Amino acid sequence: MSQCEMVAMLLAGGKGTRLLALTKKVAKPAVYYGGKYRIIDFPLSNAAHSGITKVGVLTQYESVALNNYIGNGAHWGIDGYSSVAGILPPRQTEEGASWYKGTADAICQNIDFLDGINPKYVLILSGDHIYKMNYSKMLQYHKDRNADLTVAVIDVPYEEASRFGIMNVNEDLSIYEFEEKPKKPKSTLASMGIYIFTYKTLRDALLKDAKDENSEHDFGKNIIPNLLAKKKRLFAYLFKGYWKDVGTISSLWQANMDLLTPQDPLNLYNDDGFRILTEDNRALPQYVGSNAKISNSIVNQGAEVLGSVKNSVIFTGALIEEGAEVSDSVIMPGAIIKSGAVIHKAIVADNVIINGSRKENIDGKDVVLLAK
Amino acid sequence: MARILGLCNLHNAPKLGSLTENRSIASMSFLGRYSFIDFTLSNFANSGIDQMGILVESELRSILKHIGSGRIYNSNTKTGFCSVMFNEKFSDNNGYNNDIANLIENHWVLDQSNADYIVFAPSHIIYRFNFKEMLDYHIKNKAAVTMLYYKAKNARNSDIYLDELELDENGRVLTIKANKGANESSNISLDTYIISRNKLEEFLKLGQKTSMFFTLRDVLSYIASKIYIYSYEYVGYVRCIDSIKNYKMFSLELLNHDVLKKLFDVNWPIYTLTNDTPPAKYKENALVKNCFISNGAVIDGTVINSIIGRSVVIEKGAVVEDSIILTDAHIAENVHLKHCIIDKYAEISLKKELIGSENIPLVVKERNKI
């Protein structure tokens, strides 16, 4: 069997409970972001630009919309002659049927998929982070160190470090300890949930972990400590750049607002050869009306702006009627803001109609979600 | 079920000065998002025609770039196809390079489709039309040819590029002649016809035998008195893109919502190439009124009654009015444009004012720096 250099396994089964109604019918990776994207476009575009042609997407929670969206991988060009875009929900086997019990278990239940591809390395990704990253550089780093596992980390402010899984490292960035949400962090290098494993190491570790009845079958809690205990070569790979885990309504809102800053942290408007790839849509061109007022905003094709829009992100098919005022807000696909409505510091979920008498969140202390 | 082949005929398309120097109208940008050929091919697709060909006269490069494999227009990417038909043999010989010669050279498309009926439609005339109705009419009549026309009310001043059909009281086409603007109201041919396969084979032979310069339209005109050519009336929005003035006028009139609704319908999607460009960005000083804005555009100036193409940059203090700015053009600070068409990749920075007129828009060529 011919060998593949690296396959990406994307964990996309999470519910994202703190995103409330936004994840009522879709998994978190399918949540809309940035006027035109879904969160999962980011890791999949990164994979595509990193030359990865084989991807497995592990879905579980509310997977219908997500499975349809992934399709044959064509949105990201992952439908070429050597491509695999496998959608991998839990399934019934000879041993019975079971849900994915943890991140490691999800991969372990798909060892057949990996064996079929026969990769040298496996990249584990999370489907709910927003960032641009070239995984091929990380793979080179992994190979240069002859590592068993490389964990991408980001340097976070000390006061936030206790919210993350922290990698404690030696001077050469080799990892000697992993601490999940430490009260007194020894380091500020937070795990991004992006791992490159040498496949043989991963395979052995997963099969061993599967037999351990006390294990939670989690990469952070079980697999990494086990590998450390066995003196395997683990390294941290320091990522510098924009990275957002959009776990809450307020962080999702903030990540959208970040796109409006002049810094353009995701470099969406400079051709850096890393364009975020996404779904085609058949919308009309975007129309801006004669009495519209738009400033400091991003607006996608298919949107119609007839009213006032300031510091906001407007998705396709959204309609802002004349006499409506939208500020510091995110208006998701197909939402309609009727004439007279005033919306401030809000996320309006897709296809929601806000009638003209509503004045929402005028004091703007916290971000609000307006959903059905 | 009858087998149908849709052929988009790019022969005999009008020229629009420097705008069509390196491209045909078919691949020209329209509303910042489409090419004209998208409308023809989407009409085919939405009418259930999944086998298509494009009869290319020249500027093959721009067509290939836009069409790619053609699969964006196909409902089934294996049983359907969208083939580019190009007559290499006569590509540098205008007279001989006509649709009949092209069909003979690329006869394999007719063979492959094994179609019973062939629908011919141009790309310089835009309309929203379900060919099914016309096909039913054609089949019911056991017709050899059915021609699509519309009743123009202002044929003295418009559609001068097109043909006029003389019809008898039963709708039989008696003559096909160039519209010279003689009549106020007239039956204007939309260069759109259905021809039954066996008749088409006869017409190709007849055309070649009569003159190497004969086009399909010439054959139809020649035989109209000899065979019964049916006509079918199109009622609805239709525009012929036959001049730079009309290109601009017909583009900008769609900013009016009532006009837009006549061309577009949610149940009649227009398929086009997409580019994964980010949403349009409006900066602090942006002031935009009555415009279509394409994705990737970054606007910090004033834009009124205009169409802004993909990834266009309009800097602070710039004022753009009644203009069309095509993909990747750059309008620098404090530049004032009115009644202009700025072609792709052009850059306006040194000259601070470019003012055309309603009738004669000022055109800046592709990649020019002014």
mmCIF file of N, CA and C in Angstrom, chain B residues 239-333:
data_model
loop_
_atom_site.group_PDB
_atom_site.id
_atom_site.type_symbol
_atom_site.label_atom_id
_atom_site.label_comp_id
_atom_site.label_asym_id
_atom_site.label_seq_id
_atom_site.Cartn_x
_atom_site.Cartn_y
_atom_site.Cartn_z
ATOM 1 N N ARG B 239 -32.645 42.489 -22.641
ATOM 2 C CA ARG B 239 -31.749 43.583 -23.026
ATOM 3 C C ARG B 239 -30.657 43.025 -23.924
ATOM 4 N N CYS B 240 -30.326 43.779 -24.962
ATOM 5 C CA CYS B 240 -29.216 43.400 -25.835
ATOM 6 C C CYS B 240 -28.023 44.297 -25.519
ATOM 7 N N ILE B 241 -26.931 43.668 -25.149
ATOM 8 C CA ILE B 241 -25.735 44.431 -24.778
ATOM 9 C C ILE B 241 -24.951 44.700 -26.061
ATOM 10 N N ASP B 242 -25.293 45.800 -26.745
ATOM 11 C CA ASP B 242 -24.717 46.017 -28.069
ATOM 12 C C ASP B 242 -23.834 47.258 -28.155
ATOM 13 N N SER B 243 -23.647 47.956 -27.034
ATOM 14 C CA SER B 243 -22.752 49.111 -27.065
ATOM 15 C C SER B 243 -22.251 49.385 -25.647
ATOM 16 N N ILE B 244 -21.201 50.164 -25.556
ATOM 17 C CA ILE B 244 -20.663 50.503 -24.233
ATOM 18 C C ILE B 244 -21.705 51.284 -23.439
ATOM 19 N N LYS B 245 -22.397 52.170 -24.150
ATOM 20 C CA LYS B 245 -23.424 52.975 -23.499
ATOM 21 C C LYS B 245 -24.501 52.061 -22.893
ATOM 22 N N ASN B 246 -24.938 51.080 -23.687
ATOM 23 C CA ASN B 246 -25.985 50.186 -23.198
ATOM 24 C C ASN B 246 -25.486 49.242 -22.110
ATOM 25 N N TYR B 247 -24.230 48.832 -22.225
ATOM 26 C CA TYR B 247 -23.653 47.991 -21.165
ATOM 27 C C TYR B 247 -23.777 48.707 -19.828
ATOM 28 N N LYS B 248 -23.422 49.985 -19.838
ATOM 29 C CA LYS B 248 -23.474 50.759 -18.588
ATOM 30 C C LYS B 248 -24.924 51.003 -18.171
ATOM 31 N N MET B 249 -25.733 51.402 -19.138
ATOM 32 C CA MET B 249 -27.118 51.739 -18.814
ATOM 33 C C MET B 249 -27.879 50.516 -18.290
ATOM 34 N N PHE B 250 -27.720 49.384 -18.978
ATOM 35 C CA PHE B 250 -28.468 48.185 -18.586
ATOM 36 C C PHE B 250 -27.935 47.582 -17.289
ATOM 37 N N SER B 251 -26.686 47.861 -16.981
ATOM 38 C CA SER B 251 -26.159 47.400 -15.693
ATOM 39 C C SER B 251 -26.751 48.255 -14.569
ATOM 40 N N LEU B 252 -26.662 49.575 -14.743
ATOM 41 C CA LEU B 252 -27.072 50.470 -13.659
ATOM 42 C C LEU B 252 -28.583 50.474 -13.448
ATOM 43 N N GLU B 253 -29.355 50.189 -14.501
ATOM 44 C CA GLU B 253 -30.808 50.200 -14.305
ATOM 45 C C GLU B 253 -31.249 49.090 -13.345
ATOM 46 N N LEU B 254 -30.415 48.059 -13.206
ATOM 47 C CA LEU B 254 -30.771 46.955 -12.308
ATOM 48 C C LEU B 254 -30.607 47.328 -10.832
ATOM 49 N N LEU B 255 -30.044 48.518 -10.580
ATOM 50 C CA LEU B 255 -30.003 49.008 -9.197
ATOM 51 C C LEU B 255 -31.425 49.291 -8.711
ATOM 52 N N ASN B 256 -32.307 49.524 -9.653
ATOM 53 C CA ASN B 256 -33.716 49.709 -9.311
ATOM 54 C C ASN B 256 -34.332 48.337 -8.988
ATOM 55 N N HIS B 257 -34.874 48.224 -7.789
ATOM 56 C CA HIS B 257 -35.349 46.929 -7.308
ATOM 57 C C HIS B 257 -36.426 46.328 -8.213
ATOM 58 N N ASP B 258 -37.296 47.187 -8.742
ATOM 59 C CA ASP B 258 -38.384 46.686 -9.588
ATOM 60 C C ASP B 258 -37.838 46.086 -10.883
ATOM 61 N N VAL B 259 -36.792 46.689 -11.409
ATOM 62 C CA VAL B 259 -36.167 46.156 -12.624
ATOM 63 C C VAL B 259 -35.427 44.862 -12.284
ATOM 64 N N LEU B 260 -34.742 44.879 -11.169
ATOM 65 C CA LEU B 260 -33.962 43.710 -10.737
ATOM 66 C C LEU B 260 -34.854 42.466 -10.634
ATOM 67 N N LYS B 261 -36.052 42.676 -10.091
ATOM 68 C CA LYS B 261 -36.985 41.563 -9.900
ATOM 69 C C LYS B 261 -37.409 40.929 -11.231
ATOM 70 N N LYS B 262 -37.345 41.741 -12.294
ATOM 71 C CA LYS B 262 -37.746 41.207 -13.603
ATOM 72 C C LYS B 262 -36.703 40.225 -14.147
ATOM 73 N N LEU B 263 -35.450 40.468 -13.818
ATOM 74 C CA LEU B 263 -34.399 39.592 -14.337
ATOM 75 C C LEU B 263 -34.118 38.415 -13.399
ATOM 76 N N PHE B 264 -34.165 38.684 -12.094
ATOM 77 C CA PHE B 264 -33.785 37.643 -11.133
ATOM 78 C C PHE B 264 -34.996 37.067 -10.425
ATOM 79 N N ASP B 265 -34.883 35.802 -10.066
ATOM 80 C CA ASP B 265 -35.952 35.137 -9.345
ATOM 81 C C ASP B 265 -35.293 34.095 -8.453
ATOM 82 N N VAL B 266 -35.781 33.973 -7.225
ATOM 83 C CA VAL B 266 -35.133 33.015 -6.309
ATOM 84 C C VAL B 266 -35.196 31.588 -6.833
ATOM 85 N N ASN B 267 -36.212 31.295 -7.635
ATOM 86 C CA ASN B 267 -36.314 29.934 -8.172
ATOM 87 C C ASN B 267 -35.570 29.766 -9.493
ATOM 88 N N TRP B 268 -34.838 30.780 -9.872
ATOM 89 C CA TRP B 268 -34.110 30.745 -11.137
ATOM 90 C C TRP B 268 -32.666 31.187 -10.869
ATOM 91 N N PRO B 269 -31.902 30.356 -10.151
ATOM 92 C CA PRO B 269 -30.560 30.796 -9.750
ATOM 93 C C PRO B 269 -29.629 31.005 -10.948
ATOM 94 N N ILE B 270 -28.739 31.942 -10.815
ATOM 95 C CA ILE B 270 -27.731 32.174 -11.847
ATOM 96 C C ILE B 270 -26.422 31.585 -11.330
ATOM 97 N N TYR B 271 -25.946 30.567 -12.016
ATOM 98 C CA TYR B 271 -24.725 29.887 -11.596
ATOM 99 C C TYR B 271 -23.517 30.661 -12.110
ATOM 100 N N THR B 272 -22.528 30.793 -11.269
ATOM 101 C CA THR B 272 -21.326 31.512 -11.701
ATOM 102 C C THR B 272 -20.103 31.004 -10.946
ATOM 103 N N LEU B 273 -18.963 31.396 -11.455
ATOM 104 C CA LEU B 273 -17.696 31.053 -10.823
ATOM 105 C C LEU B 273 -17.603 31.822 -9.511
ATOM 106 N N THR B 274 -17.206 31.162 -8.440
ATOM 107 C CA THR B 274 -17.029 31.934 -7.207
ATOM 108 C C THR B 274 -15.569 31.913 -6.807
ATOM 109 N N ASN B 275 -15.221 32.860 -5.977
ATOM 110 C CA ASN B 275 -13.806 33.124 -5.752
ATOM 111 C C ASN B 275 -13.352 33.096 -4.308
ATOM 112 N N ASP B 276 -14.249 32.775 -3.391
ATOM 113 C CA ASP B 276 -13.868 32.763 -1.980
ATOM 114 C C ASP B 276 -13.274 34.083 -1.512
ATOM 115 N N THR B 277 -13.720 35.192 -2.116
ATOM 116 C CA THR B 277 -13.250 36.486 -1.607
ATOM 117 C C THR B 277 -14.013 36.809 -0.326
ATOM 118 N N PRO B 278 -13.346 37.521 0.596
ATOM 119 C CA PRO B 278 -14.018 37.835 1.870
ATOM 120 C C PRO B 278 -15.166 38.832 1.636
ATOM 121 N N PRO B 279 -16.033 39.022 2.631
ATOM 122 C CA PRO B 279 -17.112 40.004 2.462
ATOM 123 C C PRO B 279 -16.542 41.401 2.180
ATOM 124 N N ALA B 280 -17.364 42.257 1.585
ATOM 125 C CA ALA B 280 -16.919 43.630 1.323
ATOM 126 C C ALA B 280 -16.668 44.341 2.647
ATOM 127 N N LYS B 281 -15.658 45.211 2.626
ATOM 128 C CA LYS B 281 -15.313 45.922 3.858
ATOM 129 C C LYS B 281 -15.570 47.415 3.691
ATOM 130 N N TYR B 282 -16.343 47.972 4.599
ATOM 131 C CA TYR B 282 -16.616 49.413 4.613
ATOM 132 C C TYR B 282 -15.821 50.016 5.741
ATOM 133 N N LYS B 283 -14.973 50.994 5.399
ATOM 134 C CA LYS B 283 -14.161 51.584 6.454
ATOM 135 C C LYS B 283 -14.852 52.806 7.047
ATOM 136 N N GLU B 284 -14.132 53.482 7.910
ATOM 137 C CA GLU B 284 -14.664 54.603 8.693
ATOM 138 C C GLU B 284 -15.329 55.685 7.840
ATOM 139 N N ASN B 285 -14.723 56.025 6.684
ATOM 140 C CA ASN B 285 -15.225 57.163 5.900
ATOM 141 C C ASN B 285 -16.134 56.751 4.745
ATOM 142 N N ALA B 286 -16.504 55.501 4.712
ATOM 143 C CA ALA B 286 -17.317 55.026 3.589
ATOM 144 C C ALA B 286 -18.676 55.709 3.564
ATOM 145 N N LEU B 287 -19.120 56.056 2.350
ATOM 146 C CA LEU B 287 -20.464 56.589 2.166
ATOM 147 C C LEU B 287 -20.975 55.973 0.868
ATOM 148 N N VAL B 288 -21.902 55.039 0.974
ATOM 149 C CA VAL B 288 -22.311 54.268 -0.199
ATOM 150 C C VAL B 288 -23.820 54.353 -0.359
ATOM 151 N N LYS B 289 -24.256 54.717 -1.551
ATOM 152 C CA LYS B 289 -25.690 54.853 -1.800
ATOM 153 C C LYS B 289 -26.064 54.243 -3.140
ATOM 154 N N ASN B 290 -27.087 53.410 -3.127
ATOM 155 C CA ASN B 290 -27.633 52.813 -4.337
ATOM 156 C C ASN B 290 -26.570 52.133 -5.205
ATOM 157 N N CYS B 291 -25.966 51.104 -4.655
ATOM 158 C CA CYS B 291 -24.862 50.429 -5.360
ATOM 159 C C CYS B 291 -24.947 48.912 -5.193
ATOM 160 N N PHE B 292 -24.362 48.212 -6.154
ATOM 161 C CA PHE B 292 -24.006 46.810 -5.942
ATOM 162 C C PHE B 292 -22.530 46.783 -5.563
ATOM 163 N N ILE B 293 -22.232 46.087 -4.496
ATOM 164 C CA ILE B 293 -20.847 46.010 -4.041
ATOM 165 C C ILE B 293 -20.455 44.535 -4.003
ATOM 166 N N SER B 294 -19.346 44.202 -4.622
ATOM 167 C CA SER B 294 -18.922 42.801 -4.656
ATOM 168 C C SER B 294 -18.019 42.471 -3.483
ATOM 169 N N ASN B 295 -17.928 41.192 -3.221
ATOM 170 C CA ASN B 295 -17.065 40.738 -2.142
ATOM 171 C C ASN B 295 -15.603 41.097 -2.411
ATOM 172 N N GLY B 296 -14.876 41.253 -1.331
ATOM 173 C CA GLY B 296 -13.462 41.576 -1.444
ATOM 174 C C GLY B 296 -13.190 43.057 -1.620
ATOM 175 N N ALA B 297 -14.241 43.848 -1.950
ATOM 176 C CA ALA B 297 -14.050 45.285 -2.129
ATOM 177 C C ALA B 297 -13.760 45.926 -0.776
ATOM 178 N N VAL B 298 -12.910 46.949 -0.792
ATOM 179 C CA VAL B 298 -12.602 47.690 0.427
ATOM 180 C C VAL B 298 -12.871 49.159 0.133
ATOM 181 N N ILE B 299 -13.829 49.736 0.844
ATOM 182 C CA ILE B 299 -14.321 51.070 0.492
ATOM 183 C C ILE B 299 -14.150 52.032 1.654
ATOM 184 N N ASP B 300 -13.453 53.128 1.362
ATOM 185 C CA ASP B 300 -13.314 54.177 2.375
ATOM 186 C C ASP B 300 -13.771 55.524 1.801
ATOM 187 N N GLY B 301 -14.251 55.517 0.558
ATOM 188 C CA GLY B 301 -14.672 56.755 -0.087
ATOM 189 C C GLY B 301 -16.171 56.816 -0.280
ATOM 190 N N THR B 302 -16.587 57.696 -1.206
ATOM 191 C CA THR B 302 -18.014 57.864 -1.485
ATOM 192 C C THR B 302 -18.355 57.164 -2.796
ATOM 193 N N VAL B 303 -19.390 56.348 -2.796
ATOM 194 C CA VAL B 303 -19.768 55.626 -4.007
ATOM 195 C C VAL B 303 -21.279 55.742 -4.187
ATOM 196 N N ILE B 304 -21.706 56.286 -5.319
ATOM 197 C CA ILE B 304 -23.133 56.526 -5.540
ATOM 198 C C ILE B 304 -23.557 55.984 -6.906
ATOM 199 N N ASN B 305 -24.709 55.318 -6.968
ATOM 200 C CA ASN B 305 -25.269 54.778 -8.216
ATOM 201 C C ASN B 305 -24.228 54.030 -9.039
ATOM 202 N N SER B 306 -23.527 53.132 -8.439
ATOM 203 C CA SER B 306 -22.426 52.481 -9.157
ATOM 204 C C SER B 306 -22.378 50.995 -8.855
ATOM 205 N N ILE B 307 -21.572 50.305 -9.637
ATOM 206 C CA ILE B 307 -21.359 48.878 -9.434
ATOM 207 C C ILE B 307 -19.869 48.663 -9.188
ATOM 208 N N ILE B 308 -19.576 48.087 -8.046
ATOM 209 C CA ILE B 308 -18.181 47.927 -7.634
ATOM 210 C C ILE B 308 -17.830 46.450 -7.688
ATOM 211 N N GLY B 309 -16.809 46.126 -8.475
ATOM 212 C CA GLY B 309 -16.426 44.736 -8.703
ATOM 213 C C GLY B 309 -15.636 44.139 -7.554
ATOM 214 N N ARG B 310 -15.299 42.886 -7.772
ATOM 215 C CA ARG B 310 -14.590 42.114 -6.763
ATOM 216 C C ARG B 310 -13.220 42.718 -6.435
ATOM 217 N N SER B 311 -12.934 42.809 -5.149
ATOM 218 C CA SER B 311 -11.623 43.240 -4.643
ATOM 219 C C SER B 311 -11.187 44.623 -5.136
ATOM 220 N N VAL B 312 -12.142 45.463 -5.471
ATOM 221 C CA VAL B 312 -11.825 46.848 -5.842
ATOM 222 C C VAL B 312 -11.506 47.629 -4.568
ATOM 223 N N VAL B 313 -10.543 48.551 -4.670
ATOM 224 C CA VAL B 313 -10.234 49.404 -3.519
ATOM 225 C C VAL B 313 -10.629 50.838 -3.860
ATOM 226 N N ILE B 314 -11.395 51.468 -2.979
ATOM 227 C CA ILE B 314 -11.759 52.877 -3.161
ATOM 228 C C ILE B 314 -11.317 53.620 -1.912
ATOM 229 N N GLU B 315 -10.325 54.459 -2.112
ATOM 230 C CA GLU B 315 -9.700 55.069 -0.949
ATOM 231 C C GLU B 315 -10.465 56.290 -0.447
ATOM 232 N N LYS B 316 -10.024 56.730 0.699
ATOM 233 C CA LYS B 316 -10.611 57.883 1.379
ATOM 234 C C LYS B 316 -10.660 59.111 0.451
ATOM 235 N N GLY B 317 -11.756 59.827 0.483
ATOM 236 C CA GLY B 317 -11.861 61.067 -0.284
ATOM 237 C C GLY B 317 -12.208 60.850 -1.745
ATOM 238 N N ALA B 318 -12.120 59.609 -2.231
ATOM 239 C CA ALA B 318 -12.487 59.343 -3.625
ATOM 240 C C ALA B 318 -14.008 59.406 -3.750
ATOM 241 N N VAL B 319 -14.482 59.883 -4.922
ATOM 242 C CA VAL B 319 -15.923 59.934 -5.161
ATOM 243 C C VAL B 319 -16.209 59.226 -6.486
ATOM 244 N N VAL B 320 -17.037 58.202 -6.446
ATOM 245 C CA VAL B 320 -17.364 57.434 -7.647
ATOM 246 C C VAL B 320 -18.872 57.543 -7.868
ATOM 247 N N GLU B 321 -19.267 58.059 -9.036
ATOM 248 C CA GLU B 321 -20.701 58.215 -9.315
ATOM 249 C C GLU B 321 -21.030 57.620 -10.671
ATOM 250 N N ASP B 322 -22.198 57.003 -10.777
ATOM 251 C CA ASP B 322 -22.730 56.502 -12.047
ATOM 252 C C ASP B 322 -21.673 55.733 -12.841
ATOM 253 N N SER B 323 -20.934 54.906 -12.172
ATOM 254 C CA SER B 323 -19.808 54.229 -12.833
ATOM 255 C C SER B 323 -19.809 52.737 -12.555
ATOM 256 N N ILE B 324 -19.028 52.023 -13.366
ATOM 257 C CA ILE B 324 -18.816 50.592 -13.152
ATOM 258 C C ILE B 324 -17.323 50.374 -12.973
ATOM 259 N N ILE B 325 -16.957 49.794 -11.850
ATOM 260 C CA ILE B 325 -15.532 49.543 -11.579
ATOM 261 C C ILE B 325 -15.346 48.032 -11.566
ATOM 262 N N LEU B 326 -14.499 47.537 -12.452
ATOM 263 C CA LEU B 326 -14.337 46.085 -12.578
ATOM 264 C C LEU B 326 -13.254 45.547 -11.626
ATOM 265 N N THR B 327 -13.254 44.243 -11.516
ATOM 266 C CA THR B 327 -12.396 43.504 -10.583
ATOM 267 C C THR B 327 -10.994 44.074 -10.383
ATOM 268 N N ASP B 328 -10.607 44.193 -9.136
ATOM 269 C CA ASP B 328 -9.230 44.519 -8.751
ATOM 270 C C ASP B 328 -8.754 45.905 -9.183
ATOM 271 N N ALA B 329 -9.658 46.784 -9.621
ATOM 272 C CA ALA B 329 -9.229 48.146 -9.939
ATOM 273 C C ALA B 329 -8.994 48.904 -8.635
ATOM 274 N N HIS B 330 -8.193 49.962 -8.739
ATOM 275 C CA HIS B 330 -7.826 50.715 -7.541
ATOM 276 C C HIS B 330 -8.101 52.200 -7.774
ATOM 277 N N ILE B 331 -8.941 52.790 -6.947
ATOM 278 C CA ILE B 331 -9.262 54.216 -7.068
ATOM 279 C C ILE B 331 -8.645 54.910 -5.856
ATOM 280 N N ALA B 332 -7.646 55.744 -6.134
ATOM 281 C CA ALA B 332 -6.856 56.319 -5.047
ATOM 282 C C ALA B 332 -7.565 57.510 -4.401
ATOM 283 N N GLU B 333 -6.949 58.023 -3.350
ATOM 284 C CA GLU B 333 -7.495 59.147 -2.579
ATOM 285 C C GLU B 333 -7.888 60.326 -3.455
#
